[in-house]
Amino acid sequence: MVGEPILVMLVEDNVDHAELVIRTLEEHKIANKVRHFLDGQSALDYLFHRGEFSVPAANPRPHVILLDLRLPRVDGIDVLKAIKETDSTKTIPVVVLTTSEAEKDVARAYYNHANSYLVKPVGFEEFKKLMDDLGFYWLGWNTNPEIKE
Amino acid sequence: MRQFVQPPEFDNDETRNNAQAVYYTSAGLIILSLGFIATTLLIAPELTFRSVLLTSVAVPTSVAIMVLIRYRKVRAAGILLTALMWLLITVVAIMAGGVSAPIFFGYLVVILLGGLVSRGGTSIIAAAICIATSIGIAYAETNGMLPPPIRYSPFARVTIYIFFFVIAMMLQSINSRNMKRLLRQTRESEKRYKSLLENIPATTYINSLDPNASTLYVSPQIEKLLGYPREAFTDDPHLWIKILHPEDEHRVMEENQRTTETGQPFEMEYRLITKDQRVVWVKDEAILVQDESGDPVYWLGVWTDITSRKQAEEEQAGLVGMMTKRTIQLQTAAEVSRAASAFLDLNKLLPNIVELIRNHFDYYYVGVFLLDETRDWASLRAATGETGKHMIEKGHRLKVEGSSMIGWCITHGQARIALDVGVDAVRFANPHLPLTRSEMALPLITHGEVIGAMTIQSEKPSAFSRVDITALQTMADQIANAIENARLYTERVSLNRELEARNAELERFTYTVSHDLRSPLVTIRGFLGYLRQDAEAGDMVRFENDLNRIGNAVDRMQMLLNELLELSRVGRIANAPEDVPFEDILREVMDQLSGPLEARGVKLEVTGGLPVVRVDRIRVAEVVQNLVSNAVKFMGEQPHPLIEIGTIGKDTDGKPIFFVRDNGVGIEPKYHERIFGLFNRLDPTIEGTGIGLTLVKRIIDVHGGRIWVESELGKGATFLFTLPTTEDKG
């Protein structure tokens, strides 16, 4: 595994939030690469090698997916469902990263097999801490399944 | 001794007289026979044998007769005596030489005796026997078969004559006494009967056999019964027909004809009009009286005054009828009320009520009017039959004022009856209800307020009375309550539904607000942290960049808050609706949006007429503004951007359908519902808060309209909505 680039997929419609996530992850050298998608449709296209992402080699499977829930076009929950209902993608850990604290969203996320549910903290230090921990946990401590396509 | 000499007592006078006559005659015969023997011994010894012979027959027979009388066999005794007399006279006459013998007179006595002992019959037989015997004797004498006639001295002859005269006189006197007594008895009995007839509390009459039953006799009670003197009925034998109650005349004459033809007893109860124009109920019972040979002679009838009985009966029947009617009314009223309370939907309740009432009470037509909001008009909301359906479809309504029954009833809050009889006869002129002859209008009052009225109509000329109002008003009150309940229920249901919708909206609102307001905060706080780092690192480019991000987030938050405030105001703060030409609104919006429209090079076309709408002008302008600016925003790469605005027909409520059509990117059908939801945005790259269409929908909702979208991806979008106009006020 050493030497293999660690890819994080970020599905986030808010460009500012995406910038915050990417900047924090990069600063802490947690992930080699973050691929950002503004909406659910393009994220799914990437995962399922559709359209512009049809060459698997150029579009490797992410180690972990950071998924916002409120997305344009295909909603976050629908993205989650699609990932978890497809054999080739269901083993990828999906961490829901959203501003919503609503119980309904938490329940729906876990019901659809989300691996974790995190609420974006309001506050710079808290945000950095969360990203640190998240990186360490999912990309360090956590043993991920073999990547097989 | 006296007991032996006198015959026994009999209850019947005639029998007693006859018994006495026979008894004393027999006794006389015994004495006479003995006297005869004595006389013959003294005067004419040559006749001794004869006298002894006669006496030996006469005395024992006479004794036997007297014994029979003692044994009360008067008739047998009488016949035996008659027979004895005949025998004696015949024997004596034969022995005396024929018909010239003075004894021949005795036959007269035999006939009288026969008549006495048993009227008619025996006397005829006796006479016949006597005549036959006389002829026989005459024949025998003529042919010399008899001994030579005895020569009677004139005195002997006279003595014998006298004897028979006396006996004849005695018998005749008894007979005449009997006749007199009979006559007297008959008279007395007639007098008794007549007195009875003319004193019983009933009028007797005798009518002739002719078809009109002319009066031959009428008892004097008639005067007391009818006020006419009895002569009036015999003077005018058809008076009884003339004073028949008009309503009874037909059936009485019919029955009279039937009984005249069949001879069956006549028995009827009917009314007569007295001389002073009172109505008297009589019971008339008559039988056809026949003579001995069975031929009808006359009608014998009795009139009994049954007025008081009839009155009592009528009163009772009236009372029972009224009670029954009242009971049925109350029962039905209760039933209708109960059934009415089972319906909570006003649109089901009212038609059911009118049908229930009409069917239960068998009325011609029932309708329910309810007041409209202005309380100036009462609209027919439910009515029976095709007529009712037709009138409701026509939107039948009545002005609330005195001129119509319903109007009066609602104005005064009181029931009213109109009947097609009597002095105040009402002519019902509704061409849809040609059979109505009486009408009752009942106010529908609940909580002291008149909410409408009910009309009940009947084909009978006087179907309603004041008393009916009591029962039916109770029912009307119940119905009014049921209507009010249904209204409250419907109101509650719609309130509940609205509340639920509001709750769901609020929940969605809280959810989205917490999410969407939090989002810029995350950005602000996050980049504030980096700002510090940037400053420390002296990276002014990134500092500027991060500062801009913060600024944008703050602006965005500001916009969100403003639009949320705007959204919350819709429906809460409403400007009074005004009649405004849609064109004016459009022009206003176009002025505001002229910048963006020109910048994108959008061509604007107005198609179809733009009517005058009755709306909150400012809000509707917001609707148009949102829709048009959305159209501009989602033009995409369209080289010839075009926005069309206009109307396209009317919806089922008659409201004009407006549309805003663009030839931009279009919306996939699966998002058609979602786009109206709060904070739902299709494209994050296009600026906006996701409140615009929610606001539009809210404004259209508040106006009682509807909004929807027709679109396909890449083929532009058409937003359609309805707005109220001046004509419909909801």
XYZ file of C-alpha atoms in Angstrom, chain A residues 13-17 19-20 23-24 27 38 68 70-75 98-102 104-105 119-124 127-128, chain B residues 507 511-512 514-516 518-523 525-527 529-530 533-534 542 546 549 553 671 674 678-685:
66
model
C -21.844 21.906 -3.562
C -20.551 24.759 -1.408
C -17.254 25.843 -2.950
C -16.151 27.614 0.225
C -16.684 24.520 2.296
C -11.950 24.866 -0.165
C -11.889 24.594 3.645
C -7.020 23.160 2.363
C -7.143 21.490 5.768
C -2.072 21.167 5.071
C -19.973 19.950 -7.023
C -22.588 16.404 1.729
C -27.908 18.661 0.306
C -26.771 18.516 -3.237
C -28.209 19.856 -6.451
C -29.626 17.456 -9.053
C -28.959 14.112 -7.314
C -29.409 14.500 -3.557
C -22.881 18.119 6.369
C -24.185 21.196 8.178
C -27.427 19.445 9.097
C -27.880 18.195 12.613
C -31.399 16.993 11.878
C -33.988 12.719 10.210
C -30.840 13.198 8.141
C -21.512 17.731 11.338
C -19.353 20.571 10.036
C -18.333 22.544 13.080
C -18.666 26.302 13.156
C -15.173 27.468 14.139
C -11.760 27.295 12.552
C -12.971 22.377 11.772
C -9.212 21.722 11.551
C -40.448 21.600 10.129
C -34.541 22.083 8.977
C -33.492 24.016 5.928
C -30.655 25.454 10.331
C -28.763 23.910 7.454
C -28.610 26.857 5.119
C -25.271 27.352 9.288
C -23.522 26.891 6.017
C -22.252 30.503 5.635
C -21.287 30.452 9.312
C -19.068 27.460 8.716
C -17.477 29.355 5.841
C -15.504 30.957 10.857
C -13.374 28.653 8.757
C -11.878 31.364 6.630
C -9.040 31.149 10.891
C -7.195 31.074 7.593
C -2.758 32.380 9.054
C -2.623 34.361 5.830
C -4.822 34.449 -0.192
C -10.315 34.462 1.943
C -15.132 34.406 0.658
C -20.859 34.371 2.896
C -37.810 18.164 -10.215
C -39.118 20.013 -5.743
C -37.723 25.958 0.366
C -33.967 26.168 -0.336
C -34.236 23.581 -3.044
C -31.840 24.634 -5.766
C -31.145 22.814 -8.956
C -27.899 24.421 -9.873
C -25.467 25.575 -7.206
C -23.501 27.485 -9.785
